[in-house]
Amino acid sequence: MRGPGRIAVIGGGPAGAMAAAELAAAGRDVLLLDEKLAWEKPCGGGITQKALDQYPFLSHAQVERNWIRGCELTSPSGYRASFVLNRRIAIFSRQVLNRLLLERAAAGAQIVRERVTSVEGTAGAWQLRARRAAFSAEYLVIAGGARSKFRGQLSRPFAPADLLATAGYFIPGSGDTLEIAFLKGIEGYIWVFPRSHHLSAGICARLQTATTASLRTQLDAFLAARGYDLSKAQFYSHVLPAPTAGTLQKAPLEGMGWALVGDAAGLVDAITGEGLYYAIRSADLLAQALTQARSYTQLLERELLPELRMAARMAGRFYHGNFLGQAVLERVVRLTDASATLRELTRDLFAGSQGYRGLRRRFYLSLPRVAMEMLFAPAPKSSVPASPSLESGKRASAAELRHRA
Ligand SMILES: Cc1cc2nc3c(=O)[nH]c(=O)nc-3n(C[C@H](O)[C@H](O)[C@H](O)COP(=O)(O)OP(=O)(O)OC[C@H]3O[C@@H](n4cnc5c(N)ncnc54)[C@H](O)[C@@H]3O)c2cc1C
């Protein structure tokens, strides 16, 4: 199948590396440019079962990753729900994940460590300028992440409403339980994701509503209350795209001789912030489009965009809405704790096997069963205080959680 000649991929994160690997494996002439190559990008590093199932090399590669067994959710009032995750979630250091994907790409693509400073030209004749050299290409894959200026040049830039601010720490330590805490009035959450040799702990919120400093203050208070020692921790901050449904509808993700993938395309779940699966998947879909003469936009429309638009539409209600007289976030955590049926639903959402589109229907169909579970449940436990001790903060080990499976 004929296609573009030399393809330049700008950015070697998960999206760029995956695109380069798949295109090179299909026999294309690929040049990948990344200013840092394998680096510890600010990220949780959580990879869901959906991604692990679709891309088995993520499970089977001989690299370090941490398998997660339990999850603890904390509601805005401090109520905690702990449960076993019976679906697989792997937490990767981003340096490890990026290296793994770049090594796959290096099997067929030319990889150059360079920061691309400008792109000029048109389809079939792009000129790329970098610090030490210049390159030409017929086709451009923009995989430079959330801050890539080339998105704005070729499509339209993200507006502040399309972005989340994030702040976090890499903290020495490990574990096998994810912590996720929702806060009052914030469209976002705090996470503590244990990796093999450190924890990635962070907080995200809409860029327009929070500064890095205010997020850091809230995160510090949470981590101190949970007994985490920040004396050897390394601070980070970054932006995460979480485009509005309108942006996902209107911004073109491909044009004559170019395409956007991953964060540069804004392909992130606006509720959870999950972007790694969408980065890898969008790159794979672009490679399929370019090697099988199919439409990338149509492949995205068929597979990823409806779900991401639904997440973008639901995010405000999820974080700020009420359900039966209580904040949705409070209900989610308490019902996950009280009902085995809803715990299963939460697990499926975490795994990615339950999408947002069938969620409402499944929720309402399960209500009679949930009502029975509540009716015959033991007396409700009292709320765990919002500032627990270290022991209670760390109590959700897999062994301790087993009885709640
Ligand atoms: C704090 C935080 C926590 C997150 N946690 C999770 C999580 O737990 N699970 C999850 O699924 N997602 C998470 N995400 C989202 C995830 O990190 C992104 O969706 C993912 O990294 C997107 O991959 P990408 O390849 O599109 O972009 P990136 O990973 O950002 O890669 C872009 C690459 O392009 C390079 N680059 C940029 N500009 C240029 C240039 N001009 N020239 C050369 N190279 C360039 C950069 O060096 C970089 O390597 C998180 C994001 C943040 C900010």
Tab-separated table of N, CA and C in Angstrom, residues 2-3 34 42-43 103 118 126 140 145 163-165 189 203 220 247 278 285 289 371 375:
chain	number	residue	atom	x	y	z
A	2	ARG	N	0.670	2.158	-0.951
A	2	ARG	CA	1.468	3.381	-0.972
A	2	ARG	C	1.013	4.320	0.136
A	3	GLY	N	1.878	5.144	0.592
A	3	GLY	CA	1.538	6.102	1.646
A	3	GLY	C	2.598	7.173	1.615
A	34	ASP	N	12.944	13.482	19.814
A	34	ASP	CA	12.494	13.824	21.168
A	34	ASP	C	13.624	14.520	21.894
A	42	PRO	N	6.364	13.799	34.659
A	42	PRO	CA	5.381	13.853	35.742
A	42	PRO	C	4.125	13.085	35.358
A	43	CYS	N	3.818	12.049	36.123
A	43	CYS	CA	2.708	11.166	35.744
A	43	CYS	C	2.463	10.180	36.879
A	103	GLU	N	12.374	1.532	22.770
A	103	GLU	CA	13.171	0.382	22.269
A	103	GLU	C	12.403	-0.340	21.163
A	118	SER	N	11.014	24.527	15.186
A	118	SER	CA	10.027	25.084	14.249
A	118	SER	C	9.708	24.085	13.151
A	126	TRP	N	7.654	19.070	4.432
A	126	TRP	CA	7.825	19.748	5.728
A	126	TRP	C	9.316	19.959	5.992
A	140	LEU	N	3.870	14.560	9.037
A	140	LEU	CA	4.218	14.917	10.420
A	140	LEU	C	3.269	14.276	11.413
A	145	GLY	N	2.932	16.061	23.292
A	145	GLY	CA	2.297	16.192	24.599
A	145	GLY	C	1.440	17.440	24.727
A	163	LEU	N	-7.648	22.362	30.048
A	163	LEU	CA	-6.460	21.830	30.733
A	163	LEU	C	-6.678	21.653	32.234
A	164	LEU	N	-5.997	20.659	32.803
A	164	LEU	CA	-5.927	20.489	34.252
A	164	LEU	C	-4.516	20.884	34.693
A	165	ALA	N	-4.451	21.523	35.860
A	165	ALA	CA	-3.137	21.747	36.482
A	165	ALA	C	-2.849	20.543	37.365
A	189	TYR	N	-8.657	15.276	41.785
A	189	TYR	CA	-8.490	14.434	42.973
A	189	TYR	C	-7.012	14.322	43.340
A	203	ILE	N	-1.911	15.722	42.666
A	203	ILE	CA	-3.246	16.318	42.725
A	203	ILE	C	-3.494	17.007	41.392
A	220	ASP	N	0.132	18.775	50.223
A	220	ASP	CA	1.021	18.664	51.387
A	220	ASP	C	0.218	18.311	52.638
A	247	THR	N	-14.374	21.200	22.410
A	247	THR	CA	-13.036	21.149	21.800
A	247	THR	C	-12.823	19.804	21.117
A	278	TYR	N	-4.946	6.103	25.855
A	278	TYR	CA	-5.381	6.845	24.665
A	278	TYR	C	-4.190	7.281	23.813
A	285	LEU	N	-3.884	3.590	16.043
A	285	LEU	CA	-4.917	3.850	15.031
A	285	LEU	C	-4.357	4.694	13.889
A	289	ALA	N	-4.213	3.770	9.995
A	289	ALA	CA	-4.768	4.645	8.953
A	289	ALA	C	-3.738	4.885	7.845
A	371	ALA	N	-30.410	-2.092	46.605
A	371	ALA	CA	-31.354	-1.847	47.709
A	371	ALA	C	-31.398	-3.055	48.633
A	375	LEU	N	-30.359	-3.222	52.559
A	375	LEU	CA	-31.377	-3.641	53.526
A	375	LEU	C	-30.819	-4.680	54.489
